[in-house]
Coordinates of N, CA and C in Angstrom, one line a residue:
M142 N 99.7 110.1 112.8 CA 98.4 109.6 113.0 C 98.4 108.4 113.9
D143 N 97.4 108.3 114.8 CA 97.4 107.2 115.7 C 96.9 105.9 115.0
R144 N 97.3 104.8 115.6 CA 97.0 103.5 115.0 C 95.5 103.2 114.8
A145 N 94.7 103.7 115.8 CA 93.2 103.5 115.8 C 92.6 104.2 114.6
R146 N 93.0 105.4 114.4 CA 92.5 106.2 113.2 C 92.9 105.6 111.9
A147 N 94.2 105.2 111.8 CA 94.7 104.6 110.6 C 93.9 103.3 110.3
G148 N 93.6 102.6 111.3 CA 92.9 101.3 111.1 C 91.5 101.6 110.6
R149 N 90.8 102.7 111.1 CA 89.5 103.1 110.7 C 89.5 103.5 109.2
I150 N 90.5 104.3 108.9 CA 90.6 104.7 107.5 C 90.7 103.5 106.5
L151 N 91.6 102.6 106.9 CA 91.8 101.4 106.0 C 90.5 100.6 106.0
A152 N 89.8 100.5 107.1 CA 88.6 99.7 107.1 C 87.5 100.3 106.2
E153 N 87.4 101.6 106.3 CA 86.4 102.3 105.4 C 86.8 102.2 104.0
L154 N 88.1 102.4 103.7 CA 88.6 102.2 102.3 C 88.2 100.9 101.7
V155 N 88.6 99.9 102.5 CA 88.4 98.5 102.0 C 86.9 98.2 101.9
S156 N 86.1 98.6 102.8 CA 84.7 98.3 102.8 C 84.0 98.9 101.6
A157 N 84.4 100.1 101.2 CA 83.8 100.8 100.0 C 84.5 100.5 98.7
Y158 N 85.8 100.3 98.7 CA 86.5 100.2 97.5 C 87.4 99.0 97.3
G159 N 87.2 98.0 98.2 CA 88.1 96.8 98.2 C 87.6 95.8 97.2
R160 N 87.6 96.2 95.9 CA 87.2 95.2 94.9 C 88.4 95.2 93.9
T161 N 88.9 94.0 93.6 CA 90.0 93.9 92.7 C 89.5 94.2 91.3
Y162 N 90.5 94.6 90.5 CA 90.2 94.9 89.1 C 89.8 93.7 88.3
A163 N 90.3 92.5 88.7 CA 89.9 91.3 88.0 C 88.4 91.1 88.3
E164 N 88.0 91.3 89.5 CA 86.5 91.1 89.9 C 85.7 92.1 89.0
E165 N 86.2 93.3 88.9 CA 85.4 94.3 88.2 C 85.3 93.9 86.7
A166 N 86.3 93.2 86.2 CA 86.3 92.8 84.8 C 85.6 91.5 84.6
G167 N 85.0 90.9 85.7 CA 84.3 89.7 85.6 C 85.2 88.4 85.5
I168 N 86.4 88.6 86.0 CA 87.3 87.4 85.9 C 87.3 86.7 87.3
R169 N 86.9 85.5 87.3 CA 86.9 84.7 88.5 C 88.3 84.0 88.6
L170 N 89.1 84.7 89.3 CA 90.5 84.4 89.2 C 90.8 83.0 89.9
K171 N 91.5 82.1 89.2 CA 91.9 80.8 89.7 C 93.3 80.6 89.1
D172 N 94.0 79.6 89.7 CA 95.3 79.3 89.1 C 95.1 78.3 88.0
T173 N 94.5 78.7 86.9 CA 94.3 77.9 85.7 C 94.6 78.8 84.5
P174 N 94.8 78.3 83.4 CA 95.3 79.1 82.2 C 94.4 80.2 81.8
Q175 N 93.1 79.9 81.6 CA 92.3 81.0 81.0 C 92.1 82.2 81.9
P176 N 91.7 82.1 83.2 CA 91.6 83.3 84.0 C 92.9 84.1 84.2
L177 N 94.0 83.3 84.2 CA 95.3 84.0 84.4 C 95.6 84.8 83.1
Y178 N 95.3 84.2 81.9 CA 95.5 84.9 80.7 C 94.6 86.2 80.6
R179 N 93.4 86.0 81.0 CA 92.5 87.2 81.0 C 93.0 88.3 81.9
L180 N 93.6 87.9 83.0 CA 94.2 88.9 83.9 C 95.4 89.5 83.2
L181 N 96.2 88.8 82.5 CA 97.3 89.3 81.8 C 96.9 90.4 80.8
V182 N 95.8 90.1 80.0 CA 95.2 91.0 79.1 C 94.8 92.3 79.8
L183 N 94.1 92.1 80.9 CA 93.6 93.2 81.7 C 94.8 94.1 82.1
A184 N 95.9 93.5 82.5 CA 97.1 94.2 82.9 C 97.6 95.1 81.8
V185 N 97.7 94.5 80.6 CA 98.1 95.2 79.4 C 97.2 96.4 79.2
L186 N 95.9 96.2 79.3 CA 95.0 97.3 79.0 C 95.1 98.4 80.1
L187 N 95.2 98.0 81.3 CA 95.3 99.0 82.4 C 96.6 99.8 82.4
S188 N 97.6 99.3 81.8 CA 98.9 99.9 81.9 C 99.0 101.1 81.0
A189 N 98.1 101.3 80.0 CA 98.1 102.4 79.1 C 97.6 103.6 79.9
R190 N 97.8 104.8 79.3 CA 97.3 106.1 79.9 C 95.9 106.2 79.6
I191 N 95.0 105.5 80.2 CA 93.6 105.5 79.9 C 92.9 105.2 81.2
R192 N 91.6 105.6 81.4 CA 90.9 105.4 82.6 C 90.7 103.9 82.9
A193 N 90.8 103.6 84.1 CA 90.7 102.2 84.5 C 89.4 101.6 84.1
S194 N 88.3 102.4 84.2 CA 87.0 101.9 83.8 C 86.9 101.5 82.3
V195 N 87.6 102.2 81.5 CA 87.6 101.9 80.1 C 88.4 100.6 79.8
A196 N 89.5 100.5 80.5 CA 90.3 99.3 80.4 C 89.5 98.1 80.8
V197 N 88.8 98.2 81.9 CA 88.0 97.1 82.4 C 86.9 96.7 81.3
A198 N 86.3 97.8 80.8 CA 85.2 97.5 79.8 C 85.8 96.9 78.5
A199 N 87.0 97.3 78.1 CA 87.6 96.7 77.0 C 88.0 95.2 77.3
A200 N 88.4 94.9 78.5 CA 88.7 93.5 78.8 C 87.5 92.6 78.7
R201 N 86.3 93.2 79.2 CA 85.1 92.5 79.1 C 84.7 92.3 77.6
A202 N 84.9 93.3 76.8 CA 84.5 93.2 75.4 C 85.4 92.1 74.7
L203 N 86.6 92.1 75.0 CA 87.5 91.0 74.4 C 87.0 89.6 74.8
H204 N 86.6 89.5 76.1 CA 86.1 88.2 76.5 C 84.8 87.8 75.8
E205 N 83.9 88.8 75.7 CA 82.6 88.6 75.0 C 82.8 88.2 73.6
S206 N 83.9 88.7 73.0 CA 84.2 88.3 71.6 C 85.0 87.0 71.4
G207 N 85.1 86.3 72.6 CA 85.8 85.0 72.5 C 87.3 85.0 72.5
L208 N 87.9 86.2 72.8 CA 89.3 86.4 72.7 C 89.9 86.2 74.1
D209 N 89.7 85.0 74.7 CA 90.0 84.8 76.1 C 91.0 83.7 76.4
T210 N 91.7 83.3 75.3 CA 92.8 82.4 75.4 C 93.9 82.9 74.5
P211 N 95.2 82.5 74.7 CA 96.2 82.9 73.8 C 96.0 82.4 72.4
R212 N 95.5 81.2 72.3 CA 95.3 80.6 70.9 C 94.2 81.4 70.2
R213 N 93.1 81.8 70.8 CA 92.1 82.5 70.2 C 92.5 84.0 69.9
M214 N 93.3 84.6 70.8 CA 93.8 85.9 70.6 C 94.7 86.0 69.4
A215 N 95.7 85.1 69.3 CA 96.6 85.0 68.3 C 96.0 84.7 66.9
G216 N 95.0 83.8 67.0 CA 94.3 83.4 65.7 C 93.3 84.4 65.2
A217 N 92.9 85.3 66.0 CA 91.9 86.3 65.5 C 92.5 87.3 64.5
D218 N 91.7 87.7 63.6 CA 92.1 88.8 62.7 C 92.4 90.1 63.5
W219 N 93.4 90.8 63.1 CA 93.8 92.1 63.7 C 92.6 93.0 63.9
Q220 N 91.8 93.1 62.8 CA 90.6 94.0 62.9 C 89.6 93.5 63.9
V221 N 89.5 92.2 64.1 CA 88.6 91.7 65.1 C 89.0 92.2 66.5
R222 N 90.3 92.2 66.7 CA 90.8 92.7 68.0 C 90.5 94.2 68.2
V223 N 90.8 94.9 67.1 CA 90.5 96.4 67.1 C 89.1 96.7 67.4
D224 N 88.2 96.0 66.7 CA 86.8 96.2 66.9 C 86.3 95.9 68.3
A225 N 86.8 94.8 68.9 CA 86.5 94.4 70.3 C 86.9 95.5 71.2
L226 N 88.1 96.0 71.0 CA 88.6 97.1 71.9 C 87.8 98.3 71.7
G227 N 87.4 98.6 70.5 CA 86.5 99.8 70.3 C 85.2 99.7 71.0
R228 N 84.6 98.5 71.0 CA 83.3 98.3 71.7 C 83.5 98.6 73.2
G229 N 84.6 98.4 73.7 CA 84.9 98.6 75.1 C 85.3 100.1 75.4
G230 N 85.3 100.9 74.3 CA 85.6 102.3 74.5 C 87.1 102.6 74.4
Y231 N 87.9 101.5 74.1 CA 89.4 101.6 74.2 C 89.9 102.1 72.8
R232 N 89.6 103.3 72.4 CA 89.8 103.7 71.0 C 91.1 104.4 70.8
R233 N 91.7 105.1 71.8 CA 92.9 105.9 71.6 C 94.1 105.0 71.3
Y234 N 94.1 103.8 71.9 CA 95.3 102.9 71.7 C 94.9 101.6 71.0
D235 N 93.7 101.6 70.4 CA 93.2 100.3 69.9 C 94.0 99.6 68.9
E236 N 94.6 100.3 67.9 CA 95.3 99.7 66.9 C 96.7 99.1 67.4
R237 N 97.4 100.0 68.2 CA 98.7 99.5 68.8 C 98.4 98.3 69.7
T238 N 97.4 98.5 70.6 CA 97.1 97.4 71.5 C 96.7 96.1 70.9
A239 N 95.9 96.2 69.8 CA 95.5 95.0 69.1 C 96.7 94.3 68.6
T240 N 97.7 95.0 68.1 CA 99.0 94.4 67.6 C 99.7 93.7 68.8
Q241 N 99.8 94.5 69.9 CA 100.5 93.9 71.1 C 99.9 92.7 71.6
L242 N 98.5 92.7 71.7 CA 97.8 91.5 72.2 C 98.1 90.3 71.3
G243 N 98.1 90.5 70.0 CA 98.4 89.4 69.1 C 99.8 88.9 69.3
D244 N 100.8 89.8 69.3 CA 102.2 89.4 69.5 C 102.4 88.7 70.8
G245 N 101.8 89.3 71.9 CA 101.9 88.7 73.2 C 101.3 87.3 73.3
A246 N 100.2 87.1 72.7 CA 99.6 85.8 72.7 C 100.5 84.7 72.0
E247 N 101.1 85.2 70.9 CA 102.0 84.3 70.1 C 103.2 83.9 71.0
L248 N 103.8 84.9 71.7 CA 105.0 84.7 72.5 C 104.6 83.8 73.7
L249 N 103.5 84.0 74.3 CA 103.1 83.2 75.4 C 102.9 81.8 75.0
T250 N 102.3 81.6 73.8 CA 102.1 80.2 73.3 C 103.4 79.5 72.9
E251 N 104.3 80.2 72.3 CA 105.6 79.6 71.8 C 106.5 79.3 73.0
R252 N 106.6 80.3 73.9 CA 107.6 80.1 75.0 C 107.1 79.3 76.2
W253 N 105.8 79.6 76.6 CA 105.2 79.0 77.8 C 104.0 78.1 77.5
G254 N 103.8 77.7 76.3 CA 102.7 76.8 76.0 C 101.3 77.4 76.3
G255 N 101.3 78.7 76.2 CA 100.0 79.4 76.5 C 99.6 79.4 78.0
D256 N 100.4 79.0 78.8 CA 100.1 78.8 80.3 C 101.0 79.6 81.2
L257 N 100.5 80.6 81.8 CA 101.3 81.5 82.6 C 101.8 80.7 83.9
R258 N 101.3 79.6 84.2 CA 101.8 78.8 85.3 C 103.2 78.3 85.0
R259 N 103.5 78.2 83.7 CA 104.9 77.8 83.3 C 105.8 78.9 83.5
M260 N 105.4 80.1 83.3 CA 106.2 81.3 83.6 C 106.5 81.3 85.1
R261 N 105.4 81.1 85.9 CA 105.6 81.1 87.3 C 106.6 80.0 87.8
A262 N 106.5 78.9 87.1 CA 107.5 77.8 87.5 C 108.9 78.2 87.1
E263 N 109.1 78.9 86.0 CA 110.4 79.3 85.5 C 111.0 80.3 86.5
A264 N 110.1 81.1 87.1 CA 110.6 82.1 88.1 C 110.9 81.5 89.4
D265 N 110.4 80.3 89.7 CA 110.8 79.5 90.9 C 110.6 80.2 92.2
G266 N 109.4 80.9 92.3 CA 109.1 81.5 93.6 C 109.7 82.9 93.8
D267 N 110.4 83.4 92.8 CA 111.1 84.7 92.9 C 110.2 85.7 92.3
A268 N 109.6 86.6 93.1 CA 108.7 87.6 92.5 C 109.4 88.6 91.6
G269 N 110.7 88.9 91.9 CA 111.4 89.8 91.1 C 111.7 89.2 89.7
E270 N 112.0 87.9 89.7 CA 112.2 87.3 88.4 C 110.9 87.2 87.6
L271 N 109.8 86.9 88.3 CA 108.5 86.8 87.6 C 108.1 88.2 87.0
R272 N 108.4 89.2 87.8 CA 108.2 90.6 87.3 C 109.0 90.9 86.0
R273 N 110.2 90.4 86.0 CA 111.1 90.6 84.8 C 110.5 89.8 83.6
L274 N 110.1 88.6 83.9 CA 109.6 87.7 82.8 C 108.3 88.3 82.2
L275 N 107.5 88.8 83.0 CA 106.2 89.4 82.6 C 106.5 90.6 81.6
Q276 N 107.6 91.3 81.8 CA 107.8 92.4 81.0 C 108.3 92.0 79.6
E277 N 108.5 90.8 79.4 CA 108.8 90.3 78.0 C 107.6 90.3 77.1
I278 N 106.4 90.3 77.8 CA 105.2 90.3 77.0 C 105.0 91.7 76.4
P279 N 104.8 91.8 75.1 CA 104.6 93.1 74.4 C 103.4 93.9 75.1
G280 N 103.7 95.2 75.3 CA 102.7 96.1 76.0 C 102.7 96.0 77.5
L281 N 103.6 95.2 78.1 CA 103.6 95.0 79.5 C 104.9 95.5 80.1
G282 N 105.0 96.8 80.5 CA 106.2 97.3 81.1 C 106.2 97.1 82.6
P283 N 107.0 97.8 83.4 CA 107.0 97.7 84.8 C 105.7 97.9 85.5
A284 N 105.0 98.9 85.1 CA 103.7 99.2 85.7 C 102.7 98.1 85.4
G285 N 102.7 97.6 84.2 CA 101.8 96.4 83.9 C 102.1 95.2 84.6
A286 N 103.4 94.9 84.8 CA 103.8 93.7 85.6 C 103.3 93.9 87.0
D287 N 103.4 95.1 87.6 CA 103.0 95.3 88.9 C 101.5 95.1 89.0
I288 N 100.7 95.6 88.0 CA 99.3 95.4 88.0 C 99.0 93.9 88.1
F289 N 99.6 93.1 87.2 CA 99.4 91.7 87.2 C 99.7 91.0 88.5
L290 N 100.8 91.3 89.1 CA 101.2 90.7 90.3 C 100.4 91.1 91.5
R291 N 99.9 92.4 91.5 CA 99.0 92.8 92.6 C 97.8 91.9 92.7
E292 N 97.3 91.6 91.5 CA 96.0 90.8 91.4 C 96.3 89.3 91.5
A293 N 97.4 88.9 90.9 CA 97.7 87.4 90.9 C 98.1 86.9 92.3
Q294 N 98.5 87.8 93.2 CA 98.9 87.3 94.5 C 97.8 86.6 95.2
R295 N 96.6 86.8 94.7 CA 95.4 86.1 95.3 C 95.5 84.6 95.1
V296 N 96.1 84.2 94.0 CA 96.2 82.8 93.7 C 97.6 82.3 93.6
W297 N 98.6 83.2 93.7 CA 100.0 82.8 93.7 C 100.6 83.3 95.0
P298 N 100.4 82.6 96.1 CA 100.8 83.1 97.4 C 102.2 83.5 97.6
E299 N 103.1 82.9 96.8 CA 104.5 83.2 97.0 C 104.8 84.7 96.6
V300 N 103.9 85.3 95.9 CA 104.1 86.7 95.5 C 103.7 87.6 96.6
A301 N 102.7 87.2 97.4 CA 102.2 88.1 98.5 C 103.1 88.2 99.6
P302 N 103.0 89.3 100.3 CA 102.2 90.5 100.0 C 102.9 91.4 98.9
Y303 N 102.1 91.8 98.0 CA 102.6 92.6 96.9 C 101.9 94.0 96.9
L304 N 102.6 94.9 97.5 CA 102.1 96.3 97.5 C 103.1 97.2 96.8
D305 N 102.9 97.5 95.6 CA 103.8 98.2 94.7 C 103.8 99.7 95.0
G306 N 104.5 100.5 94.2 CA 104.6 101.9 94.4 C 103.3 102.6 94.2
K307 N 102.4 102.2 93.3 CA 101.1 102.8 93.1 C 100.3 102.6 94.3
A308 N 100.3 101.4 94.9 CA 99.5 101.1 96.1 C 100.0 102.0 97.3
L309 N 101.3 102.1 97.4 CA 101.9 102.8 98.5 C 101.6 104.3 98.3
S310 N 101.5 104.8 97.1 CA 101.2 106.2 96.9 C 99.7 106.5 97.3
G311 N 98.9 105.5 97.2 CA 97.5 105.6 97.7 C 97.5 105.7 99.2
A312 N 98.4 104.9 99.9 CA 98.5 105.0 101.3 C 99.0 106.4 101.8
E313 N 99.9 106.9 101.0 CA 100.4 108.3 101.3 C 99.4 109.3 101.2
R314 N 98.5 109.2 100.2 CA 97.4 110.2 100.0 C 96.5 110.2 101.2
L315 N 96.3 109.0 101.8 CA 95.4 108.8 102.9 C 96.1 109.2 104.3
G316 N 97.4 109.6 104.2 CA 98.1 109.9 105.5 C 98.5 108.6 106.2
L317 N 98.5 107.5 105.5 CA 98.9 106.2 106.2 C 100.4 105.9 105.9
P318 N 101.0 105.0 106.7 CA 102.4 104.7 106.5 C 102.6 104.0 105.1
K319 N 103.8 104.3 104.6 CA 104.1 103.7 103.3 C 104.9 102.4 103.4
D320 N 104.9 101.9 104.6 CA 105.6 100.6 104.8 C 104.6 99.4 104.7
P321 N 104.9 98.5 103.7 CA 103.9 97.4 103.5 C 103.6 96.6 104.7
G322 N 104.6 96.3 105.6 CA 104.4 95.5 106.8 C 103.4 96.2 107.7
R323 N 103.6 97.5 107.9 CA 102.7 98.3 108.8 C 101.3 98.3 108.2
L324 N 101.2 98.5 106.9 CA 99.8 98.6 106.3 C 99.1 97.2 106.5
L325 N 99.8 96.2 106.3 CA 99.2 94.8 106.4 C 98.7 94.6 107.9
G326 N 99.5 95.1 108.8 CA 99.2 95.0 110.2 C 97.9 95.8 110.5
L327 N 97.8 97.0 109.9 CA 96.6 97.8 110.2 C 95.4 97.2 109.5
A328 N 95.6 96.5 108.4 CA 94.4 96.0 107.6 C 93.8 94.7 108.2
G329 N 94.4 94.2 109.2 CA 93.9 93.0 109.9 C 93.9 91.8 108.9
D330 N 92.7 91.2 108.7 CA 92.7 89.9 107.9 C 92.3 90.2 106.5
T331 N 92.4 91.5 106.0 CA 92.1 91.8 104.6 C 93.2 91.2 103.7
E332 N 92.7 90.6 102.7 CA 93.6 89.9 101.7 C 94.5 91.0 101.1
P333 N 95.8 90.7 100.9 CA 96.7 91.6 100.3 C 96.3 92.1 98.9
A334 N 95.7 91.3 98.1 CA 95.2 91.7 96.8 C 94.1 92.7 96.9
V335 N 93.2 92.5 97.9 CA 92.1 93.5 98.1 C 92.6 94.8 98.6
L336 N 93.5 94.7 99.6 CA 94.1 95.9 100.1 C 94.8 96.7 99.1
A337 N 95.6 96.0 98.2 CA 96.4 96.7 97.1 C 95.4 97.4 96.2
A338 N 94.3 96.7 95.8 CA 93.4 97.3 94.9 C 92.7 98.5 95.4
A339 N 92.4 98.5 96.7 CA 91.7 99.6 97.4 C 92.7 100.8 97.4
L340 N 93.9 100.5 97.8 CA 94.9 101.6 97.9 C 95.2 102.2 96.5
V341 N 95.2 101.4 95.5 CA 95.4 101.9 94.1 C 94.3 102.8 93.7
R342 N 93.1 102.4 94.1 CA 91.9 103.3 93.7 C 92.0 104.6 94.4
A343 N 92.6 104.6 95.7 CA 92.8 105.9 96.4 C 93.9 106.7 95.7
A344 N 94.9 106.1 95.1 CA 95.9 106.8 94.4 C 95.4 107.4 93.1
L345 N 94.4 106.8 92.5 CA 94.0 107.2 91.2 C 92.8 108.2 91.2
D346 N 92.1 108.2 92.4 CA 90.9 109.0 92.4 C 90.8 109.8 93.8
K347 N 90.9 111.1 93.6 CA 90.8 111.9 94.8 C 89.6 111.7 95.6
Q348 N 88.5 111.4 94.9 CA 87.2 111.3 95.6 C 87.2 110.0 96.5
V349 N 87.9 109.0 96.1 CA 88.0 107.8 97.0 C 88.8 108.2 98.3
T350 N 89.8 108.9 98.2 CA 90.6 109.4 99.3 C 89.7 110.2 100.3
E351 N 89.0 111.2 99.7 CA 88.2 112.1 100.5 C 87.1 111.4 101.2
D352 N 86.4 110.5 100.4 CA 85.3 109.7 101.0 C 85.8 108.8 102.1
S353 N 86.9 108.1 102.0 CA 87.4 107.3 103.0 C 87.8 108.0 104.3
L354 N 88.4 109.2 104.1 CA 88.8 110.0 105.3 C 87.5 110.6 106.0
R355 N 86.5 110.9 105.2 CA 85.3 111.4 105.8 C 84.6 110.4 106.6
R356 N 84.5 109.2 106.0 CA 83.8 108.1 106.7 C 84.5 107.7 108.0
A357 N 85.8 107.8 108.0 CA 86.6 107.4 109.2 C 86.7 108.5 110.3
A358 N 86.2 109.7 110.0 CA 86.3 110.8 110.9 C 85.5 110.6 112.2

């Protein structure tokens, strides 16, 4: 594929689908404890085998229930967490996830004072170490850590550019290079977090791929 067409495909993809999952969940991401914690919760929810739209709705429901800090999440009754997840449609994994969110909030509070910026400081600018530390959170495996870092690179510049395997599989579906450097070059001034989110949407939804290719034709 020539560079001009590849650039058009990416431009169409980002124009139509370049919305981060944090934005979709109503998280105004900043390098402060509460939005970072809400992003962590979203990453836990998105990492289950469930539709992204359901995970986003569940993240919103938890926020609306006031479970938007580690202290509040850990202090809430287990059934309150289950009910909030259920209101978001997150029913298949609600009981297990309610337990994981409570345990994760307790760990985050005990080890990092409820502040993910302390985890960031512990990693000392090493994205690989940060990815490893994130996986200590219950319910957050390699895929969940990648989800968090894809979005967090917007406010943690040392992580960027972060295009993980899921984002690169989206590029492959679009017939684009799977090399992060080449993709960033084709994307122009698009933020890496936005590019990553758009590519992930292409990986997850065949319609996104087909629509982007059609628009770029």
